[in-house]
PDB file of C-alpha atoms in Angstrom:
ATOM      1  CA  GLN D   1      -9.216 -28.812   7.084  1.00  0.00           C
ATOM      2  CA  VAL D   2      -6.540 -25.901   7.962  1.00  0.00           C
ATOM      3  CA  GLN D   3      -8.110 -22.607   7.181  1.00  0.00           C
ATOM      4  CA  LEU D   4      -6.550 -18.925   7.302  1.00  0.00           C
ATOM      5  CA  VAL D   5      -9.103 -16.593   6.026  1.00  0.00           C
ATOM      6  CA  GLU D   6      -7.891 -12.628   5.623  1.00  0.00           C
ATOM      7  CA  SER D   7      -9.620  -9.695   5.728  1.00  0.00           C
ATOM      8  CA  GLY D   8      -9.269  -5.764   5.649  1.00  0.00           C
ATOM      9  CA  GLY D   9      -7.605  -5.288   3.148  1.00  0.00           C
ATOM     10  CA  GLY D  10      -8.113  -2.476   0.642  1.00  0.00           C
ATOM     11  CA  VAL D  11      -7.089   0.936  -0.421  1.00  0.00           C
ATOM     12  CA  VAL D  12      -5.539   3.192   1.991  1.00  0.00           C
ATOM     13  CA  GLN D  13      -4.203   7.302   1.323  1.00  0.00           C
ATOM     14  CA  PRO D  14      -0.382   7.317   2.160  1.00  0.00           C
ATOM     15  CA  GLY D  15       0.289   7.814   5.686  1.00  0.00           C
ATOM     16  CA  ARG D  16      -2.757   6.697   6.607  1.00  0.00           C
ATOM     17  CA  SER D  17      -3.193   2.972   8.717  1.00  0.00           C
ATOM     18  CA  LEU D  18      -4.860   0.021   8.056  1.00  0.00           C
ATOM     19  CA  ARG D  19      -5.164  -2.972  10.040  1.00  0.00           C
ATOM     20  CA  LEU D  20      -5.008  -6.953   8.845  1.00  0.00           C
ATOM     21  CA  SER D  21      -6.706  -9.777  10.426  1.00  0.00           C
ATOM     22  CA  CYS D  22      -6.456 -13.410   9.943  1.00  0.00           C
ATOM     23  CA  ALA D  23      -8.882 -15.887  11.263  1.00  0.00           C
ATOM     24  CA  ALA D  24      -7.581 -18.987  11.755  1.00  0.00           C
ATOM     25  CA  SER D  25      -9.596 -23.035  12.112  1.00  0.00           C
ATOM     26  CA  GLY D  26      -8.856 -26.735  11.659  1.00  0.00           C
ATOM     27  CA  PHE D  27      -5.701 -26.929  13.874  1.00  0.00           C
ATOM     28  CA  THR D  28      -4.335 -25.559  17.728  1.00  0.00           C
ATOM     29  CA  PHE D  29      -3.989 -22.510  17.092  1.00  0.00           C
ATOM     30  CA  ILE D  30      -1.818 -21.922  20.531  1.00  0.00           C
ATOM     31  CA  SER D  31       0.542 -24.364  19.190  1.00  0.00           C
ATOM     32  CA  HIS D  32       2.292 -22.991  16.288  1.00  0.00           C
ATOM     33  CA  GLY D  33       3.813 -19.194  15.755  1.00  0.00           C
ATOM     34  CA  MET D  34       1.781 -17.231  13.193  1.00  0.00           C
ATOM     35  CA  HIS D  35       3.406 -14.896  10.151  1.00  0.00           C
ATOM     36  CA  TRP D  36       2.400 -12.292   7.743  1.00  0.00           C
ATOM     37  CA  VAL D  37       4.102 -12.328   4.462  1.00  0.00           C
ATOM     38  CA  ARG D  38       3.663  -9.898   1.263  1.00  0.00           C
ATOM     39  CA  GLN D  39       4.246 -10.150  -2.201  1.00  0.00           C
ATOM     40  CA  ALA D  40       3.788  -6.495  -4.222  1.00  0.00           C
ATOM     41  CA  PRO D  41       2.311  -6.948  -7.738  1.00  0.00           C
ATOM     42  CA  GLY D  42       4.630  -9.187 -10.259  1.00  0.00           C
ATOM     43  CA  LYS D  43       6.959  -9.972  -7.577  1.00  0.00           C
ATOM     44  CA  GLY D  44       8.641 -11.888  -5.544  1.00  0.00           C
ATOM     45  CA  LEU D  45       7.335 -12.745  -1.598  1.00  0.00           C
ATOM     46  CA  GLU D  46       8.869 -10.900   0.978  1.00  0.00           C
ATOM     47  CA  TRP D  47       8.640 -12.227   4.558  1.00  0.00           C
ATOM     48  CA  VAL D  48       7.237  -9.676   6.923  1.00  0.00           C
ATOM     49  CA  ALA D  49       6.433 -10.527  10.525  1.00  0.00           C
ATOM     50  CA  VAL D  50       6.283 -13.266  12.976  1.00  0.00           C
ATOM     51  CA  ILE D  51       4.616 -13.834  15.952  1.00  0.00           C
ATOM     52  CA  TRP D  52       5.133 -16.787  18.432  1.00  0.00           C
ATOM     53  CA  TYR D  53       2.798 -19.517  19.092  1.00  0.00           C
ATOM     54  CA  ASP D  54       2.091 -17.718  22.776  1.00  0.00           C
ATOM     55  CA  GLY D  55       2.481 -14.241  22.176  1.00  0.00           C
ATOM     56  CA  SER D  56       5.906 -13.729  23.588  1.00  0.00           C
ATOM     57  CA  ASN D  57       8.356 -12.844  20.514  1.00  0.00           C
ATOM     58  CA  LYS D  58       7.242 -10.720  18.030  1.00  0.00           C
ATOM     59  CA  TYR D  59       9.760 -10.011  15.037  1.00  0.00           C
ATOM     60  CA  TYR D  60       9.730  -7.700  12.097  1.00  0.00           C
ATOM     61  CA  ALA D  61      11.112  -7.270   8.433  1.00  0.00           C
ATOM     62  CA  GLU D  62      13.579  -3.996   8.977  1.00  0.00           C
ATOM     63  CA  SER D  63      11.193  -2.723   5.977  1.00  0.00           C
ATOM     64  CA  VAL D  64       8.387  -2.429   7.788  1.00  0.00           C
ATOM     65  CA  LYS D  65       9.657  -2.083  11.364  1.00  0.00           C
ATOM     66  CA  GLY D  66       8.649   0.693  14.089  1.00  0.00           C
ATOM     67  CA  ARG D  67       5.183   1.009  11.228  1.00  0.00           C
ATOM     68  CA  PHE D  68       3.474  -2.506  11.481  1.00  0.00           C
ATOM     69  CA  THR D  69       2.269  -4.199  15.004  1.00  0.00           C
ATOM     70  CA  ILE D  70       1.913  -7.700  14.881  1.00  0.00           C
ATOM     71  CA  SER D  71      -0.506  -9.746  17.551  1.00  0.00           C
ATOM     72  CA  ARG D  72      -2.783 -13.016  18.403  1.00  0.00           C
ATOM     73  CA  ASP D  73      -5.576 -13.616  20.536  1.00  0.00           C
ATOM     74  CA  ASN D  74      -5.326 -16.902  21.303  1.00  0.00           C
ATOM     75  CA  SER D  75      -8.908 -17.472  23.089  1.00  0.00           C
ATOM     76  CA  LYS D  76     -10.776 -15.914  19.146  1.00  0.00           C
ATOM     77  CA  ASN D  77      -7.982 -17.926  16.824  1.00  0.00           C
ATOM     78  CA  MET D  78      -7.076 -14.649  15.139  1.00  0.00           C
ATOM     79  CA  VAL D  79      -3.976 -13.135  14.336  1.00  0.00           C
ATOM     80  CA  SER D  80      -4.012  -9.253  13.109  1.00  0.00           C
ATOM     81  CA  LEU D  81      -1.473  -6.603  11.422  1.00  0.00           C
ATOM     82  CA  GLN D  82      -1.617  -3.375  12.438  1.00  0.00           C
ATOM     83  CA  MET D  83      -0.284  -0.872   9.599  1.00  0.00           C
ATOM     84  CA  ASN D  84       0.600   2.630  10.566  1.00  0.00           C
ATOM     85  CA  SER D  85       2.290   5.320   8.198  1.00  0.00           C
ATOM     86  CA  LEU D  86       1.318   3.076   5.119  1.00  0.00           C
ATOM     87  CA  ARG D  87       4.038   3.705   1.984  1.00  0.00           C
ATOM     88  CA  ALA D  88       3.438   3.020  -1.758  1.00  0.00           C
ATOM     89  CA  GLU D  89       5.982   0.377  -1.841  1.00  0.00           C
ATOM     90  CA  ASP D  90       3.159  -1.418   1.036  1.00  0.00           C
ATOM     91  CA  THR D  91       1.352  -2.135  -1.952  1.00  0.00           C
ATOM     92  CA  ALA D  92       0.908  -5.962  -2.431  1.00  0.00           C
ATOM     93  CA  ILE D  93      -0.937  -8.814  -0.915  1.00  0.00           C
ATOM     94  CA  TYR D  94      -0.493 -10.121   2.158  1.00  0.00           C
ATOM     95  CA  TYR D  95      -0.985 -13.469   3.073  1.00  0.00           C
ATOM     96  CA  CYS D  96      -0.968 -14.661   6.604  1.00  0.00           C
ATOM     97  CA  ALA D  97       0.399 -18.327   7.449  1.00  0.00           C
ATOM     98  CA  ARG D  98       1.207 -20.823   9.454  1.00  0.00           C
ATOM     99  CA  ASP D  99       4.819 -21.402  11.225  1.00  0.00           C
ATOM    100  CA  GLY D 100       4.802 -25.044   9.845  1.00  0.00           C
ATOM    101  CA  CYS D 101       6.721 -26.300  13.007  1.00  0.00           C
ATOM    102  CA  SER D 102       5.498 -27.018  15.965  1.00  0.00           C
ATOM    103  CA  GLY D 103       6.940 -28.451  19.693  1.00  0.00           C
ATOM    104  CA  ASN D 104       9.804 -28.837  20.693  1.00  0.00           C
ATOM    105  CA  ASN D 105      11.987 -29.931  18.014  1.00  0.00           C
ATOM    106  CA  CYS D 106      11.970 -27.031  15.802  1.00  0.00           C
ATOM    107  CA  TYR D 107      14.748 -25.356  15.117  1.00  0.00           C
ATOM    108  CA  SER D 108      12.922 -21.982  16.090  1.00  0.00           C
ATOM    109  CA  GLY D 109       9.746 -20.150  16.398  1.00  0.00           C
ATOM    110  CA  ALA D 110      10.096 -19.308  12.504  1.00  0.00           C
ATOM    111  CA  ASN D 111      10.338 -22.454  10.033  1.00  0.00           C
ATOM    112  CA  TRP D 112       8.607 -22.947   7.540  1.00  0.00           C
ATOM    113  CA  ILE D 113       5.469 -21.821   6.721  1.00  0.00           C
ATOM    114  CA  ASP D 114       2.432 -23.941   5.998  1.00  0.00           C
ATOM    115  CA  PRO D 115      -0.650 -23.507   4.376  1.00  0.00           C
ATOM    116  CA  TRP D 116      -0.872 -20.040   3.447  1.00  0.00           C
ATOM    117  CA  GLY D 117      -4.561 -17.926   3.045  1.00  0.00           C
ATOM    118  CA  GLN D 118      -5.873 -16.948   0.182  1.00  0.00           C
ATOM    119  CA  GLY D 119      -3.980 -13.094   0.983  1.00  0.00           C
ATOM    120  CA  THR D 120      -5.833 -10.021   1.115  1.00  0.00           C
ATOM    121  CA  LEU D 121      -4.885  -6.704  -1.053  1.00  0.00           C
ATOM    122  CA  VAL D 122      -3.454  -3.520   0.287  1.00  0.00           C
ATOM    123  CA  THR D 123      -3.278  -0.949  -1.849  1.00  0.00           C
ATOM    124  CA  VAL D 124      -1.572   2.819  -0.478  1.00  0.00           C
ATOM    125  CA  SER D 125      -2.413   5.514  -3.104  1.00  0.00           C
ATOM    126  CA  SER D 126      -3.241   8.843  -3.227  1.00  0.00           C
TER     127      SER D 126
ATOM    128  CA  ASP Z   1      20.498 -10.428   6.315  1.00  0.00           C
ATOM    129  CA  ILE Z   2      20.930 -14.206   4.634  1.00  0.00           C
ATOM    130  CA  GLN Z   3      20.870 -13.719   0.463  1.00  0.00           C
ATOM    131  CA  LEU Z   4      19.672 -16.853  -1.507  1.00  0.00           C
ATOM    132  CA  THR Z   5      20.135 -16.834  -5.071  1.00  0.00           C
ATOM    133  CA  GLN Z   6      17.749 -18.799  -7.281  1.00  0.00           C
ATOM    134  CA  SER Z   7      18.837 -19.545 -10.887  1.00  0.00           C
ATOM    135  CA  PRO Z   8      17.325 -20.208 -13.897  1.00  0.00           C
ATOM    136  CA  SER Z   9      15.054 -17.512 -13.214  1.00  0.00           C
ATOM    137  CA  SER Z  10      12.552 -18.870 -16.049  1.00  0.00           C
ATOM    138  CA  LEU Z  11      12.774 -22.084 -17.959  1.00  0.00           C
ATOM    139  CA  SER Z  12      11.326 -23.415 -20.353  1.00  0.00           C
ATOM    140  CA  ALA Z  13      11.061 -27.577 -20.476  1.00  0.00           C
ATOM    141  CA  SER Z  14       8.958 -30.402 -22.091  1.00  0.00           C
ATOM    142  CA  VAL Z  15       6.554 -32.680 -20.431  1.00  0.00           C
ATOM    143  CA  GLY Z  16       9.047 -35.120 -18.818  1.00  0.00           C
ATOM    144  CA  ASP Z  17      12.086 -33.421 -18.705  1.00  0.00           C
ATOM    145  CA  ARG Z  18      14.208 -33.804 -15.641  1.00  0.00           C
ATOM    146  CA  VAL Z  19      13.779 -29.877 -14.183  1.00  0.00           C
ATOM    147  CA  THR Z  20      16.575 -28.216 -12.064  1.00  0.00           C
ATOM    148  CA  ILE Z  21      16.178 -25.154  -9.543  1.00  0.00           C
ATOM    149  CA  THR Z  22      19.702 -24.424  -7.902  1.00  0.00           C
ATOM    150  CA  CYS Z  23      19.471 -22.169  -5.179  1.00  0.00           C
ATOM    151  CA  GLN Z  24      22.993 -20.634  -2.823  1.00  0.00           C
ATOM    152  CA  ALA Z  25      22.605 -19.011   0.093  1.00  0.00           C
ATOM    153  CA  SER Z  26      25.215 -15.945   1.157  1.00  0.00           C
ATOM    154  CA  GLN Z  27      26.104 -17.760   3.919  1.00  0.00           C
ATOM    155  CA  ASP Z  28      26.096 -21.241   5.767  1.00  0.00           C
ATOM    156  CA  ILE Z  29      22.733 -22.156   6.324  1.00  0.00           C
ATOM    157  CA  SER Z  30      22.744 -26.128   7.717  1.00  0.00           C
ATOM    158  CA  ILE Z  31      19.357 -27.509   6.275  1.00  0.00           C
ATOM    159  CA  HIS Z  32      17.276 -24.435   7.268  1.00  0.00           C
ATOM    160  CA  LEU Z  33      15.934 -24.474   3.339  1.00  0.00           C
ATOM    161  CA  ASN Z  34      12.651 -25.111   2.072  1.00  0.00           C
ATOM    162  CA  TRP Z  35      11.097 -25.033  -1.208  1.00  0.00           C
ATOM    163  CA  TYR Z  36       7.506 -23.810  -2.533  1.00  0.00           C
ATOM    164  CA  GLN Z  37       5.345 -23.495  -5.839  1.00  0.00           C
ATOM    165  CA  GLN Z  38       3.158 -20.722  -6.303  1.00  0.00           C
ATOM    166  CA  LYS Z  39       0.630 -21.146  -9.222  1.00  0.00           C
ATOM    167  CA  PRO Z  40      -0.815 -17.858 -11.157  1.00  0.00           C
ATOM    168  CA  GLY Z  41      -3.207 -15.873  -8.795  1.00  0.00           C
ATOM    169  CA  LYS Z  42      -2.719 -18.844  -6.033  1.00  0.00           C
ATOM    170  CA  ALA Z  43      -0.991 -19.019  -2.731  1.00  0.00           C
ATOM    171  CA  PRO Z  44       2.170 -20.645  -2.307  1.00  0.00           C
ATOM    172  CA  LYS Z  45       2.088 -24.243  -1.128  1.00  0.00           C
ATOM    173  CA  LEU Z  46       5.074 -25.684   1.321  1.00  0.00           C
ATOM    174  CA  LEU Z  47       6.608 -29.066  -0.965  1.00  0.00           C
ATOM    175  CA  ILE Z  48       9.598 -29.178   0.994  1.00  0.00           C
ATOM    176  CA  HIS Z  49      11.256 -28.277   4.569  1.00  0.00           C
ATOM    177  CA  ASP Z  50      14.604 -28.923   5.635  1.00  0.00           C
ATOM    178  CA  ALA Z  51      16.348 -29.211   2.272  1.00  0.00           C
ATOM    179  CA  SER Z  52      14.443 -32.734   1.503  1.00  0.00           C
ATOM    180  CA  ASN Z  53      11.879 -33.421   3.545  1.00  0.00           C
ATOM    181  CA  LEU Z  54       8.793 -34.120   1.206  1.00  0.00           C
ATOM    182  CA  GLU Z  55       5.282 -32.731   2.607  1.00  0.00           C
ATOM    183  CA  THR Z  56       2.562 -35.453   3.233  1.00  0.00           C
ATOM    184  CA  GLY Z  57       0.711 -35.608  -0.524  1.00  0.00           C
ATOM    185  CA  VAL Z  58       3.268 -33.485  -2.585  1.00  0.00           C
ATOM    186  CA  PRO Z  59       3.967 -36.415  -5.840  1.00  0.00           C
ATOM    187  CA  SER Z  60       7.406 -37.952  -5.383  1.00  0.00           C
ATOM    188  CA  ARG Z  61       9.016 -36.699  -8.570  1.00  0.00           C
ATOM    189  CA  PHE Z  62       9.102 -33.927  -6.642  1.00  0.00           C
ATOM    190  CA  SER Z  63      12.648 -33.691  -4.564  1.00  0.00           C
ATOM    191  CA  GLY Z  64      15.153 -31.728  -2.591  1.00  0.00           C
ATOM    192  CA  SER Z  65      18.938 -31.545  -1.642  1.00  0.00           C
ATOM    193  CA  GLY Z  66      21.805 -29.745  -0.300  1.00  0.00           C
ATOM    194  CA  SER Z  67      23.493 -28.470   2.983  1.00  0.00           C
ATOM    195  CA  GLY Z  68      25.645 -25.365   3.315  1.00  0.00           C
ATOM    196  CA  THR Z  69      25.134 -22.477   1.150  1.00  0.00           C
ATOM    197  CA  ASP Z  70      24.148 -25.117  -2.263  1.00  0.00           C
ATOM    198  CA  PHE Z  71      20.503 -26.757  -2.881  1.00  0.00           C
ATOM    199  CA  THR Z  72      18.873 -28.636  -5.556  1.00  0.00           C
ATOM    200  CA  PHE Z  73      15.622 -28.731  -6.359  1.00  0.00           C
ATOM    201  CA  THR Z  74      14.847 -31.478  -8.868  1.00  0.00           C
ATOM    202  CA  ILE Z  75      11.162 -32.396 -10.620  1.00  0.00           C
ATOM    203  CA  SER Z  76      12.132 -35.387 -12.178  1.00  0.00           C
ATOM    204  CA  SER Z  77       9.510 -36.060 -14.964  1.00  0.00           C
ATOM    205  CA  LEU Z  78       8.142 -32.138 -15.553  1.00  0.00           C
ATOM    206  CA  GLN Z  79       4.061 -32.603 -15.640  1.00  0.00           C
ATOM    207  CA  PRO Z  80       1.530 -29.780 -17.125  1.00  0.00           C
ATOM    208  CA  GLU Z  81       0.435 -28.690 -14.003  1.00  0.00           C
ATOM    209  CA  ASP Z  82       4.283 -28.212 -12.572  1.00  0.00           C
ATOM    210  CA  ARG Z  83       3.995 -24.430 -14.229  1.00  0.00           C
ATOM    211  CA  ALA Z  84       3.903 -22.479 -11.331  1.00  0.00           C
ATOM    212  CA  THR Z  85       6.702 -19.807  -9.834  1.00  0.00           C
ATOM    213  CA  TYR Z  86       9.151 -21.758  -7.362  1.00  0.00           C
ATOM    214  CA  TYR Z  87      11.012 -19.853  -4.518  1.00  0.00           C
ATOM    215  CA  CYS Z  88      13.443 -21.662  -1.974  1.00  0.00           C
ATOM    216  CA  GLN Z  89      13.355 -19.761   1.510  1.00  0.00           C
ATOM    217  CA  GLN Z  90      15.935 -19.594   4.627  1.00  0.00           C
ATOM    218  CA  HIS Z  91      14.902 -20.086   8.017  1.00  0.00           C
ATOM    219  CA  HIS Z  92      18.294 -20.396  10.059  1.00  0.00           C
ATOM    220  CA  ASN Z  93      18.285 -16.477  10.543  1.00  0.00           C
ATOM    221  CA  ARG Z  94      15.966 -14.153  11.035  1.00  0.00           C
ATOM    222  CA  PRO Z  95      14.707 -12.437   9.206  1.00  0.00           C
ATOM    223  CA  LEU Z  96      13.394 -15.475   7.253  1.00  0.00           C
ATOM    224  CA  THR Z  97      14.627 -14.443   3.375  1.00  0.00           C
ATOM    225  CA  PHE Z  98      12.939 -15.817   0.008  1.00  0.00           C
ATOM    226  CA  GLY Z  99      15.127 -16.012  -3.179  1.00  0.00           C
ATOM    227  CA  GLY Z 100      14.253 -15.176  -6.461  1.00  0.00           C
ATOM    228  CA  GLY Z 101      11.790 -17.057  -7.847  1.00  0.00           C
ATOM    229  CA  THR Z 102      12.435 -19.462 -11.153  1.00  0.00           C
ATOM    230  CA  LYS Z 103       9.226 -18.979 -13.048  1.00  0.00           C
ATOM    231  CA  VAL Z 104       8.921 -23.091 -15.278  1.00  0.00           C
ATOM    232  CA  GLU Z 105       6.810 -22.963 -18.105  1.00  0.00           C
ATOM    233  CA  ILE Z 106       6.358 -26.060 -19.877  1.00  0.00           C
ATOM    234  CA  LYS Z 107       7.271 -25.966 -24.271  1.00  0.00           C
TER     235      LYS Z 107
END
């Protein structure tokens, strides 16, 4: 079955960096785009970033552009999120998730999101 | 960015009731609208993609409809296990955006 397992969360001081990783299994990784979505405590969902199936395109939410970088290693079935210059407002559960569409009939490289990992908590605090 | 306005933000209904949630987009998004269920302490789960396509394994009491700017999500007969927060999400344009969520409680 499809599995997405995040790691790398923790407590970090404002201005510092953190790198999240996501190990994927149970599907053809190179066929799907991958997303990061976050959820601040008690709040709704906020899309963070997407990377195309082949890594050729990357897009970010305005709130993280220039600070976060999404990447993938198709040889290891891994996707990562490098987070720099962290702020208190970046505190959230970060979910790794697969783009639900693959193949030539997809509207774009970023579609519905399915499935999601269990999430990893990032707390930015001094 | 495309804004998605969900209503209501919360509701309480009895087992067996029909529940309807609406999602209004700030511009035409065709059918590029998806629905998720999130239970407390869990990751979201996709229920419906492209407005009305029910995911495999999702009970048929869940349904979605709409196109353009106005969309509806319906639970035809509410069950105790449907207690959750439901979100709409558009993929017509980047950035992907979510509605604010609708918390469904059981009376």
